[in-house]
Coordinates of C-alpha atoms in Angstrom, one line a residue:
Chain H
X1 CA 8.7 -61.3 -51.4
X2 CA 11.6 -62.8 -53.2
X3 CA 14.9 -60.5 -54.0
X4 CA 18.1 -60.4 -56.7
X5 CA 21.2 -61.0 -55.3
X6 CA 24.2 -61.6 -56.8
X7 CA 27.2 -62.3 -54.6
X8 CA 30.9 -63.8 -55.2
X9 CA 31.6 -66.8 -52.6
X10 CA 34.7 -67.8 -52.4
X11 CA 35.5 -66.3 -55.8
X12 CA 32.8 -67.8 -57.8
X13 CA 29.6 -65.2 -58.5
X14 CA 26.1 -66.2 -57.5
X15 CA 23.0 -64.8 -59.3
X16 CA 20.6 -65.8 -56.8
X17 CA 16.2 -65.1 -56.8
X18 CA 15.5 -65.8 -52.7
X19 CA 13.0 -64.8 -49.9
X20 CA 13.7 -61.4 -48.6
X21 CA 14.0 -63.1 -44.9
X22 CA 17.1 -65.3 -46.3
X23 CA 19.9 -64.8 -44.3
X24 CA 23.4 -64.7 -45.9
X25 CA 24.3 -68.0 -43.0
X26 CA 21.0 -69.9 -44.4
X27 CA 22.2 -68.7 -48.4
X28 CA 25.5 -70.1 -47.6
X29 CA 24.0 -73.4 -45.9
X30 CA 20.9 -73.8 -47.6
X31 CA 21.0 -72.3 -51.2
X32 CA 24.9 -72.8 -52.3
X33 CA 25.4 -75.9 -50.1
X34 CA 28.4 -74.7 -48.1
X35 CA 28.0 -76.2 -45.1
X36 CA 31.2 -75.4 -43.3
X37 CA 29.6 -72.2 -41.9
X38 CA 28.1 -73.5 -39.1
X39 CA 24.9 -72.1 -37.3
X40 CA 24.9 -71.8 -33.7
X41 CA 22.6 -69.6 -32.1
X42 CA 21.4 -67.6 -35.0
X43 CA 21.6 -64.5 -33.0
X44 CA 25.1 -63.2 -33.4
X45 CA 26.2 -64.3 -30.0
X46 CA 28.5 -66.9 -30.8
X47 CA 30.3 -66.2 -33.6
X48 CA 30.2 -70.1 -35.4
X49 CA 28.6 -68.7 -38.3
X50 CA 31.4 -65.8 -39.0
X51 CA 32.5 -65.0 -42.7
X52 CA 34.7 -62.7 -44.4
X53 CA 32.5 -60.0 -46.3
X54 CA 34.6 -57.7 -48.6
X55 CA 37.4 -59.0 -46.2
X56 CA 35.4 -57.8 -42.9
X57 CA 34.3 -60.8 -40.1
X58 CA 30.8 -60.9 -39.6
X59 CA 28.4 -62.7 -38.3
X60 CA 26.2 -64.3 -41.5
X61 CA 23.1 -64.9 -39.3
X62 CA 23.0 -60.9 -38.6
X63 CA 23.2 -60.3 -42.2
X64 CA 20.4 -60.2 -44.8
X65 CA 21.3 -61.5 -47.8
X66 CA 19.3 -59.1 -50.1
X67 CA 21.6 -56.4 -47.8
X68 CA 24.9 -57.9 -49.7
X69 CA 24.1 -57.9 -53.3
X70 CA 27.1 -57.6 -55.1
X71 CA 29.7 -58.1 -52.1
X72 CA 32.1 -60.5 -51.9
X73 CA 31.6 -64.0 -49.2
X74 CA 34.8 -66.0 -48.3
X75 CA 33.5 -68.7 -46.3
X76 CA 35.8 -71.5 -44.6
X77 CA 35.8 -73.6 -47.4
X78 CA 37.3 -70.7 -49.4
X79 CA 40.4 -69.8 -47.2
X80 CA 42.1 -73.1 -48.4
X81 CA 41.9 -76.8 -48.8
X82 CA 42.7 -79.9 -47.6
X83 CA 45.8 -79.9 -49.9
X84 CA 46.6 -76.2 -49.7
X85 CA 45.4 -75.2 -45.6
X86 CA 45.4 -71.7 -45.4
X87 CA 48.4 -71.2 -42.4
X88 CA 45.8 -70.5 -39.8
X89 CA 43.6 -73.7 -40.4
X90 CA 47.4 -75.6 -40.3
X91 CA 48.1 -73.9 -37.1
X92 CA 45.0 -74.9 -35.2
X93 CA 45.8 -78.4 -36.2
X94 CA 49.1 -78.0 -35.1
X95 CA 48.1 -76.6 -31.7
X96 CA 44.7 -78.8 -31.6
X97 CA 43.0 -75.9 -31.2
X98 CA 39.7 -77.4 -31.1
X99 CA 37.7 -79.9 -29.8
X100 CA 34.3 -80.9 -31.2
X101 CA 35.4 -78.9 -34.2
X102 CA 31.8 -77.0 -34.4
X103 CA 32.8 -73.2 -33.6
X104 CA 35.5 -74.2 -35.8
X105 CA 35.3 -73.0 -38.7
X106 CA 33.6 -69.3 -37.4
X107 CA 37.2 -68.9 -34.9
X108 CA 39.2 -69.9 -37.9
X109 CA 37.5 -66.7 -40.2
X110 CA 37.5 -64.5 -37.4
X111 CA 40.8 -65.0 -36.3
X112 CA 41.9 -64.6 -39.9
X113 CA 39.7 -61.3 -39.9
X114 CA 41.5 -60.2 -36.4
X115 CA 44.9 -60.8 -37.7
X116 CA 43.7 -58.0 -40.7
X117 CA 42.4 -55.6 -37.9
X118 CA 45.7 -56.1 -35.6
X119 CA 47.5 -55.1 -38.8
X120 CA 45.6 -52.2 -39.6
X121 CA 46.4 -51.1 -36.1
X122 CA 42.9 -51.0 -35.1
X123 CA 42.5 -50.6 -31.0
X124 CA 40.6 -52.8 -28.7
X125 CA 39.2 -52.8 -25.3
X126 CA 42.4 -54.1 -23.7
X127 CA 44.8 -51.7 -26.0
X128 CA 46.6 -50.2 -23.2
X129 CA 47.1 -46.5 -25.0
X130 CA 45.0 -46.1 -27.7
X131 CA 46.9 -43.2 -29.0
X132 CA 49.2 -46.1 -29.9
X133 CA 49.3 -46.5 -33.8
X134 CA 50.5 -50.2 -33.4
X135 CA 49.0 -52.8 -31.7
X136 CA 51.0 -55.7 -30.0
X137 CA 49.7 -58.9 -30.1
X138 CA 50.0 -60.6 -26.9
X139 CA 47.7 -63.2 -25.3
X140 CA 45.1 -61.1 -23.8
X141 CA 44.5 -59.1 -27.3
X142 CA 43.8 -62.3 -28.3
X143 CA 41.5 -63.2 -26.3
X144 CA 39.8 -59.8 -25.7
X145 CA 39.5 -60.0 -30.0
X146 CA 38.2 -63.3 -29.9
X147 CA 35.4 -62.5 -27.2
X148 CA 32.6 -63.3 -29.9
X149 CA 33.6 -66.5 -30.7
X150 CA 32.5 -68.9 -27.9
X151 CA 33.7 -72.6 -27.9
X152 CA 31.5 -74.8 -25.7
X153 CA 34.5 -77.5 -25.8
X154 CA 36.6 -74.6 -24.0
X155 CA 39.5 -74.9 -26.4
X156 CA 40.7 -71.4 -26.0
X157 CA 44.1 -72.1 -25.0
X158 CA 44.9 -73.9 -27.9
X159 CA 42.4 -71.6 -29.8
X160 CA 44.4 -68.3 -28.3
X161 CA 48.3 -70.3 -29.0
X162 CA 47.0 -71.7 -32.9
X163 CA 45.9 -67.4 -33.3
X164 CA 49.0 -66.6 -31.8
X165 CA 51.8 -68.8 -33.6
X166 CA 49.6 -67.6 -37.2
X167 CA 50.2 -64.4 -36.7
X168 CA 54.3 -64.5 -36.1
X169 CA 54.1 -65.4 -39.9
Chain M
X1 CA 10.3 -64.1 -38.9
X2 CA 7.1 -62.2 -40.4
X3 CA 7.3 -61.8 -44.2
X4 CA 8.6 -57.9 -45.1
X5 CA 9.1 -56.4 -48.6
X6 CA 13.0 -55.1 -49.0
X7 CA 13.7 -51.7 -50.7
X8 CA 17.6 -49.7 -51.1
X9 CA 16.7 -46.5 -52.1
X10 CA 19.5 -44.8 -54.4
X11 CA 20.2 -41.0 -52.2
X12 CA 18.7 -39.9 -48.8
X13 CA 16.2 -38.0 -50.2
X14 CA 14.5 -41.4 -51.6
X15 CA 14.8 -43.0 -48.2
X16 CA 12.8 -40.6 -46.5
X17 CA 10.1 -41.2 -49.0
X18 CA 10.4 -45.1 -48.7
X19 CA 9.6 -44.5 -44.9
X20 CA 6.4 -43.2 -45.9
X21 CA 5.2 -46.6 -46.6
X22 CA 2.9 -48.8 -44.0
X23 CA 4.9 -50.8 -41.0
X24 CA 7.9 -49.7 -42.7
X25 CA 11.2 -49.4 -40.7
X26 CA 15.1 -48.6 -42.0
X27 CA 17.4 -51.0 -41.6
X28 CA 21.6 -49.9 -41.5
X29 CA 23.8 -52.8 -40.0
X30 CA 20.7 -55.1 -38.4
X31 CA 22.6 -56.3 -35.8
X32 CA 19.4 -55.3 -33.2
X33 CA 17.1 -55.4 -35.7
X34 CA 17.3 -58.2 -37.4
X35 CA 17.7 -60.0 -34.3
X36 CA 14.2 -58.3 -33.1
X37 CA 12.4 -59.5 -36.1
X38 CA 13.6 -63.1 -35.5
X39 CA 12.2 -63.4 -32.3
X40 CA 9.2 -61.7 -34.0
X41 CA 9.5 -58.9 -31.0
X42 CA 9.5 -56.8 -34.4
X43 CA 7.6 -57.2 -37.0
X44 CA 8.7 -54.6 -40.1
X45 CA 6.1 -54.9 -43.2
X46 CA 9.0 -53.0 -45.1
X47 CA 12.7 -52.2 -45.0
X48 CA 14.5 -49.4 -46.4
X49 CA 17.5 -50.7 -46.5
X50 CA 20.2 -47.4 -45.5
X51 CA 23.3 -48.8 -44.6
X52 CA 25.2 -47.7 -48.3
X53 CA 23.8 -44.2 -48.1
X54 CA 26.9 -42.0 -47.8
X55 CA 27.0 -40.9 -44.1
X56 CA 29.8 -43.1 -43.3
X57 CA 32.1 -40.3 -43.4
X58 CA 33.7 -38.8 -39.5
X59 CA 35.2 -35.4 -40.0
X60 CA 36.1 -32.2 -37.9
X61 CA 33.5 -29.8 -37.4
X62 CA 33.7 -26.6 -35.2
X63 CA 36.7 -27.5 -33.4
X64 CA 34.4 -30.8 -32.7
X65 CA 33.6 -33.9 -34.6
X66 CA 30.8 -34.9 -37.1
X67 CA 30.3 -38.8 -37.0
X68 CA 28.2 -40.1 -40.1
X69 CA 25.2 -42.2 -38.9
X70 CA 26.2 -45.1 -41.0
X71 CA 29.8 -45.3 -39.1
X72 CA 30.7 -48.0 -38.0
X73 CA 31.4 -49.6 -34.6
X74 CA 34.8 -50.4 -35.4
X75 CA 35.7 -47.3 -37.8
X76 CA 34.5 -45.1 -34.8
X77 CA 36.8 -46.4 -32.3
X78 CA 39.9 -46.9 -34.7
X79 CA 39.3 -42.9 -35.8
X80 CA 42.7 -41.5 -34.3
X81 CA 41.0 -38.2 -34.0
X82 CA 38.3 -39.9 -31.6
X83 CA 41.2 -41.9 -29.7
X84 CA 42.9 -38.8 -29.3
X85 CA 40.9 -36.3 -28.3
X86 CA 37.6 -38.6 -27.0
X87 CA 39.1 -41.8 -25.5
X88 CA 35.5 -42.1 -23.8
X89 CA 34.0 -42.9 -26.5
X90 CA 36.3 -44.8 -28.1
X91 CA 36.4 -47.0 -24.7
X92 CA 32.8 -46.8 -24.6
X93 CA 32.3 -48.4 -28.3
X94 CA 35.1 -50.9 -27.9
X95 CA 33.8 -52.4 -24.5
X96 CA 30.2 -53.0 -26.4
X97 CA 29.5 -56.3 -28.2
X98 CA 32.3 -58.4 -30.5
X99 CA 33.9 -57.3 -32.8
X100 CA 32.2 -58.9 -35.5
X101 CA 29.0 -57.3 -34.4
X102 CA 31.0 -53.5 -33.9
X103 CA 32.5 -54.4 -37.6
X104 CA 28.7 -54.2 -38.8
X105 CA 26.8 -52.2 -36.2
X106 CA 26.3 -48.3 -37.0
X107 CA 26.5 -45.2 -34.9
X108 CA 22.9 -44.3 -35.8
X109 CA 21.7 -47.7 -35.3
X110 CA 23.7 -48.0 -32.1
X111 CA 21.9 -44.8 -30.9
X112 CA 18.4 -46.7 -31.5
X113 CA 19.0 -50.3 -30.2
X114 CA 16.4 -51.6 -28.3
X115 CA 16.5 -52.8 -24.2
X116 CA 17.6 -56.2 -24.0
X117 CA 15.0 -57.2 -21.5
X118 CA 14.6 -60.6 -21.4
X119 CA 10.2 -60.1 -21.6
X120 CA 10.7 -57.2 -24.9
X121 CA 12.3 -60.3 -26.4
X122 CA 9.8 -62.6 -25.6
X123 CA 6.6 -62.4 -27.6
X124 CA 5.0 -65.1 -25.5
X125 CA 4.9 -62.1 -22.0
X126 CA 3.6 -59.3 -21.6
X127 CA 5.2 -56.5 -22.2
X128 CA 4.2 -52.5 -22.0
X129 CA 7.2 -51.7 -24.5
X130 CA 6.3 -54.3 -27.1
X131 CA 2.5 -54.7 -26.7
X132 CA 1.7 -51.4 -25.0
X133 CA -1.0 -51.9 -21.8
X134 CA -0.6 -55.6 -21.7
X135 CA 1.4 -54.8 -18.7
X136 CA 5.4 -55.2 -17.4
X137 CA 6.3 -58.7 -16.3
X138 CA 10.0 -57.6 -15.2
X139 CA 8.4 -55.8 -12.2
X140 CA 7.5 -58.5 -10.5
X141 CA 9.8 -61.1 -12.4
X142 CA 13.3 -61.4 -13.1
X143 CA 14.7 -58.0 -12.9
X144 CA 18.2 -58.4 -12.4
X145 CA 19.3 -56.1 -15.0
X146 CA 16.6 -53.3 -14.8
X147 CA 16.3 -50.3 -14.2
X148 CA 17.4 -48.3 -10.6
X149 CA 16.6 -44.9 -11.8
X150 CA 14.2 -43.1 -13.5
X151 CA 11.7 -45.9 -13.7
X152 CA 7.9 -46.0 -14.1
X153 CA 5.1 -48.5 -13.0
X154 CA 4.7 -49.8 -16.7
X155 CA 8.5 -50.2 -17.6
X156 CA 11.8 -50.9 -15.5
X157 CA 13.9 -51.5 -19.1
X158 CA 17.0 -50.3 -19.5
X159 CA 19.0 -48.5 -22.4
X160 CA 22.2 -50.9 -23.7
X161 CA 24.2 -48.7 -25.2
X162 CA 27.6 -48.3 -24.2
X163 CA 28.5 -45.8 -26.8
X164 CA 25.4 -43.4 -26.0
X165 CA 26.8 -43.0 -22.2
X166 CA 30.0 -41.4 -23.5
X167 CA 28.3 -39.3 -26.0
X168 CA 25.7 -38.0 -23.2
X169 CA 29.2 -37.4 -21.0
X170 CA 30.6 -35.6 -24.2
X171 CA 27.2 -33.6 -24.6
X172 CA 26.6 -34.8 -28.6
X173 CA 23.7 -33.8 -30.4
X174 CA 22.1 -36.0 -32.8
X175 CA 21.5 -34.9 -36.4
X176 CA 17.7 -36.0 -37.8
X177 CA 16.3 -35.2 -41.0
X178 CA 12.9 -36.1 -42.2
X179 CA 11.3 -35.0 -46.2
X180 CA 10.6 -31.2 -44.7
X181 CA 12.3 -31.1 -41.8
X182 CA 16.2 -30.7 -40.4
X183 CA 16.9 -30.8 -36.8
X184 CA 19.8 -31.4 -34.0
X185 CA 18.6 -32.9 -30.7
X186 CA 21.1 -32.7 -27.4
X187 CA 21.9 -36.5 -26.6
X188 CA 20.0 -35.9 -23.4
X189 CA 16.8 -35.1 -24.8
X190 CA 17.1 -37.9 -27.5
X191 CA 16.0 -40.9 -25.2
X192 CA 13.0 -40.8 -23.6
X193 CA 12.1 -42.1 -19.7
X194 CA 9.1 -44.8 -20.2
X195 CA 6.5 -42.9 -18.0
X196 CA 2.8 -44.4 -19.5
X197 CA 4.3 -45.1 -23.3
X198 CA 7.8 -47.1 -23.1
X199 CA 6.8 -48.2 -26.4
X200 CA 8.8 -45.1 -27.3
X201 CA 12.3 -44.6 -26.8
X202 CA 13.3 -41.7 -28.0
X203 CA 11.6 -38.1 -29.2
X204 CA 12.3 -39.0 -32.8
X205 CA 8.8 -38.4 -35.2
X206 CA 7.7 -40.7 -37.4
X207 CA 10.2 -41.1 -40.5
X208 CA 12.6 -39.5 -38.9
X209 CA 16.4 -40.5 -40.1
X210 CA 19.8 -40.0 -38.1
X211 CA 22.0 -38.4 -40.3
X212 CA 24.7 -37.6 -37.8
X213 CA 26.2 -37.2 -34.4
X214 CA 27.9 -34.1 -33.4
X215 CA 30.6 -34.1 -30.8
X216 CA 31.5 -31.0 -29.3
X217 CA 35.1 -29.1 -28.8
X218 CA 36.6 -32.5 -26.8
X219 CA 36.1 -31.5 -22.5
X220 CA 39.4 -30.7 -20.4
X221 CA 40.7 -33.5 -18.1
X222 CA 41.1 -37.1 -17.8
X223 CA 38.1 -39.1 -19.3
X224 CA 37.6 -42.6 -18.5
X225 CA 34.5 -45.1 -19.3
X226 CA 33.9 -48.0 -16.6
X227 CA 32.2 -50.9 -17.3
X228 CA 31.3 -53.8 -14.7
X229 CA 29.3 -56.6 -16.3
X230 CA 28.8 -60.7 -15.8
X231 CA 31.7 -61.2 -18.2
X232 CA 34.7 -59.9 -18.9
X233 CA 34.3 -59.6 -22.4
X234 CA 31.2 -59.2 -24.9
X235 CA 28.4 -58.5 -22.4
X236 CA 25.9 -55.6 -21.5
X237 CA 26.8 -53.4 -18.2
X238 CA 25.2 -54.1 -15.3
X239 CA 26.4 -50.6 -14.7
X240 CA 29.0 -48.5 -17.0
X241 CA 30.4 -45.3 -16.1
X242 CA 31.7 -42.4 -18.3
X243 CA 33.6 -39.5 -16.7
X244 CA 35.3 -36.6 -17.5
X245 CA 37.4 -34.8 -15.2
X246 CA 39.3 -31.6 -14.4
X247 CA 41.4 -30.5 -11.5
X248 CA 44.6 -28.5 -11.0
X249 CA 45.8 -31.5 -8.9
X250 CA 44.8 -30.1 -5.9
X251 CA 40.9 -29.4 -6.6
X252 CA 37.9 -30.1 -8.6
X253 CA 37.8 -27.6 -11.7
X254 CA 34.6 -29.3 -13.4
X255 CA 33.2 -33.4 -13.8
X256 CA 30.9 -35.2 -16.0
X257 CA 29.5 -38.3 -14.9
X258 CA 26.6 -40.2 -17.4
X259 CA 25.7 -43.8 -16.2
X260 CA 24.6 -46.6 -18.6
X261 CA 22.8 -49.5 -17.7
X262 CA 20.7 -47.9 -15.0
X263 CA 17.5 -46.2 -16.8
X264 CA 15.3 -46.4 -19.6
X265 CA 18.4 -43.2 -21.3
X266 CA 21.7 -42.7 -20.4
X267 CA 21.4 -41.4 -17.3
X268 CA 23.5 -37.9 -16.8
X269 CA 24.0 -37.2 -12.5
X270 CA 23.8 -33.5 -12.9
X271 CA 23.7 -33.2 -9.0
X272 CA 26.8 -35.2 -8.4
X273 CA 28.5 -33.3 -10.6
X274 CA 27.9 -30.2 -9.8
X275 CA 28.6 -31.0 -5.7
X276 CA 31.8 -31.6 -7.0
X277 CA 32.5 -28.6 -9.1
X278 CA 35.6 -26.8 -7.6
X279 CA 36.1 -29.0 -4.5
X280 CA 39.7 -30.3 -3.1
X281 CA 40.2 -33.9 -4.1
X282 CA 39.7 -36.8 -2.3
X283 CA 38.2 -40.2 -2.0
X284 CA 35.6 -39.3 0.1
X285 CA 34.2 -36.0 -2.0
X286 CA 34.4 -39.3 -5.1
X287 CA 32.4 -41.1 -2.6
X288 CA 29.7 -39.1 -1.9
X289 CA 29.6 -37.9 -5.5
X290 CA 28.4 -41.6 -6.1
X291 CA 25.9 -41.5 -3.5
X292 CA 24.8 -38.5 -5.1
X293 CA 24.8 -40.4 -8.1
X294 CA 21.6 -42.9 -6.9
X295 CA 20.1 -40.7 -4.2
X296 CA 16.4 -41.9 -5.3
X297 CA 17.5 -45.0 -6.5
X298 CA 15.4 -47.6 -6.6
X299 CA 15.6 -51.1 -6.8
X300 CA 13.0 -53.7 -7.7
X301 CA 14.4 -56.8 -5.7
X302 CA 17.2 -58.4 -8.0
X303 CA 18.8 -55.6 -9.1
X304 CA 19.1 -53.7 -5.7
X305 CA 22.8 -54.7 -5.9
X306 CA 22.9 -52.2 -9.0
X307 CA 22.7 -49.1 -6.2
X308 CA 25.6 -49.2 -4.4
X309 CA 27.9 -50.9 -7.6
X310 CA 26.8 -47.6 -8.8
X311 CA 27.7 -45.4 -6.4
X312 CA 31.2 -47.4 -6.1
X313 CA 31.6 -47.3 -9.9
X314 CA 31.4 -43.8 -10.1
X315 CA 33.8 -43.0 -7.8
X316 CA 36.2 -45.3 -8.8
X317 CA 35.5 -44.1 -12.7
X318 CA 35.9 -40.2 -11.0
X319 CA 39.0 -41.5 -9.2
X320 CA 40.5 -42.5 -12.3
X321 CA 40.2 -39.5 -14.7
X322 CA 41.5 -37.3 -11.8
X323 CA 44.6 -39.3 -12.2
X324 CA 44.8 -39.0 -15.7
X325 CA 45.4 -34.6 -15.8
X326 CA 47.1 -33.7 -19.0
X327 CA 50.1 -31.8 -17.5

């Protein structure tokens, strides 16, 4: 069975006929050619394919795409470019916060999506009082936050100081 | 994954129809579901797609709470109302899977995930719970994070939810509405044991929809959910804990104590808490409340650790809300 779906990536709108099975990570890869999402396990265990949907991280692999018509995809290619790098792109480079560079682009989304949930005063398992409307971001926030993005290159201290130094801006 | 037709039907009313269809199944955030049907461990000829219905709404009710099935993960634990008054189940949510997985994931959906045994996942095995009567290869295979209580020849799975073991501490009832019918089932009567059909894992009917959760009036006392698991972030429990309790500092007014990751349902110890029901305080009544806990416990070789990290959890888990009286 093939399905509409129209969806805005990165600001441009998609009007899009696919299988009903498409997921939004093989849309992204397959149909629109943005390969900078990156598919790891398909299975929403490690995080290398998360997106920003309607400002949310996901994981696109859990997603069907027929389930987002008419939402809105920023993908890494869409947070900034090589000219412009969105701050938290120029602070992993900054703190080499990588090393094979393939969970890259899914920590760099969700850490942007994080930084929006830390704002938003949204709690976590490590939130010490959760009748606490603000949330402090220290190290093991970070890292609690970040549990769903795993890097096989074990970059997480760089990963967790890059996250860190972003979000004093 | 097996080819499926893909419906979103406008209202509620339209969804329960769309049910109606052959092989059909709803679908709200996916997370298990989706997964399921890659692995082909489910094979859907139709999804009714429910996740924008408007259920996504949490408001007060009774001096209680009413959670829309379609809330999320993440709005559920970031409600102040639930971090206030039901910490438990805010804990519970927020120690369960990432957070880009809790961003997605519903309360409904939560409330129906399937066991994460390794052989329900794996088409190629037999399975009682997947391919009812080909048999159970977890009893005499890897069984490391089965079941210790509650158990049955033809299925040692266990329930993964973290979020249901605080709700069956909080006694919730969950909301269900089907074209003619309307009803409220006590969390404790929701999921099923596996007996001779583990294929089932709950009393819901065919076509049946969650609508809602209901959380009573929040308990007195300290409430505290436990989790130990293999890693110390984004991992099932090997065994959680949720308890609630009460004292006047110097005895036991009243406890709750639900166990997750133990049985086919969140496992309420009814026994245990009632031995504990007005007795003075100490570590050793906590202690042999957790014995209490897994008195018929049984083990199936790798998992026999699970009985006495039960018993410890939940008297560490008791230990801790008796700390935390509200003075």
């Amino acid at each position: 069975m093939t399905v509409d779906v129209g969806l805005t990536v990165n600001g441009v709108r998609h009007d899009l006929k696919v299988d009903s099975r498409t997921t939004l990570l093989d849309l992204l890869r397959e149909h629109l050619g943005l390969t900078g999402t990156k598919k790891g396990c398909d299975h929403g265990q490690c995080g290398a394919c998360t997106v920003l949907v309607d400002g949310v991280r996901k994981n696109a692999c859990m997603n069907l795409a027929a389930s987002l018509d008419g939402r809105g995809i920023v993908t890494i290619e869409g947070l900034g470019t090589e000219q412009a790098l969105h701050p938290m792109q120029a602070a992993f480079i900054e703190h080499d916060g990588f090393q094979c560079g393939y969970c890259t682009p899914g920590q760099i989304c969700s850490a942007v999506g994080m930084l929006s949930e830390l704002k938003r005063g949204l709690p976590s398992a490590v939130t010490a009082d959760l009748r606490e409307a603000a949330v402090d971001m220290v190290e093991a926030e970070v890292r609690e936050r970040m549990s769903g993005n795993i890097c096989r290159c074990a970059a997480y201290p760089n990963i967790v100081a890059a996250i860190l130094d972003a979000g004093k801006a | 994954m097996r080819a499926f037709t893909y419906e979103r039907p406008v209202d509620l009313a339209a969804a329960l129809v769309a049910i109606g269809q052959p092989g059909a199944r709803f679908l709200a955030g996916g997370t298990n579901l989706l997964d399921l049907m890659k692995v082909e461990a489910e094979t859907p000829q139709h999804l009714v797609d429910v996740s924008r219905l408007p259920l996504d709404q949490i408001s007060e009710e009774n001096g209680g709470l009413r959670i829309g099935a379609m809330v999320t993960n993440t709005a559920l634990a970031g409600d102040s109302h639930v971090r206030e008054h039901y910490p438990v189940l805010a804990r519970a949510v927020l120690n369960g899977a990432s957070a880009q997985l809790r961003n997605q994931a519903t309360t409904g959906g939560n409330l129906l995930q399937r066991t994460r045994c390794y052989y329900f996942y794996d088409p190629s095995t037999p399975c009682n719970k997947r391919a009812p009567g080909s048999g159970c290869s977890a009893l005499q295979g890897y069984n490391r994070i089965h079941a210790i209580l509650g158990a049955s020849d033809a299925c040692i799975a266990v329930h993964p939810s973290d979020m249901a073991v605080a709700m069956m501490a909080l006694d919730a009832e969950v909301e269900v509405e089907a074209p003619h019918s309307h009803r409220r089932i006590k969390i404790a009567d929701f999921h099923r044991l596996p007996g001779n059909t583990p294929q089932n894992d709950t009393i819901l009917g065919a076509g049946e929809l969650i609508t809602a959760v209901i959380l009573p009036p929040p308990p007195p006392g300290g409430q505290v959910y436990r989790k130990v698991r293999d890693r110390a972030s984004y991992d099932f429990a090997l065994v959680s804990v949720a308890a609630v309790v009460e004292t006047d500092g110097e005895r036991i007014r009243s406890a709750r104590i639900a166990l997750g990751g133990v049985a086919h349902k969140p496992w309420r110890a009814l026994e245990a808490e009632r031995q504990l029901a007005g007795v003075p305080l100490s570590d050793d009544a906590l202690a042999a409340a957790g014995e209490t806990a897994v008195k018929g416990a049984q083990g199936h070789g790798h998992n026999d650790f699970k009985i006495p990290l039960a018993a410890r959890t939940v008297a560490s888990a008791l230990a801790e809300a008796a700390k935390q009286r509200k003075a």
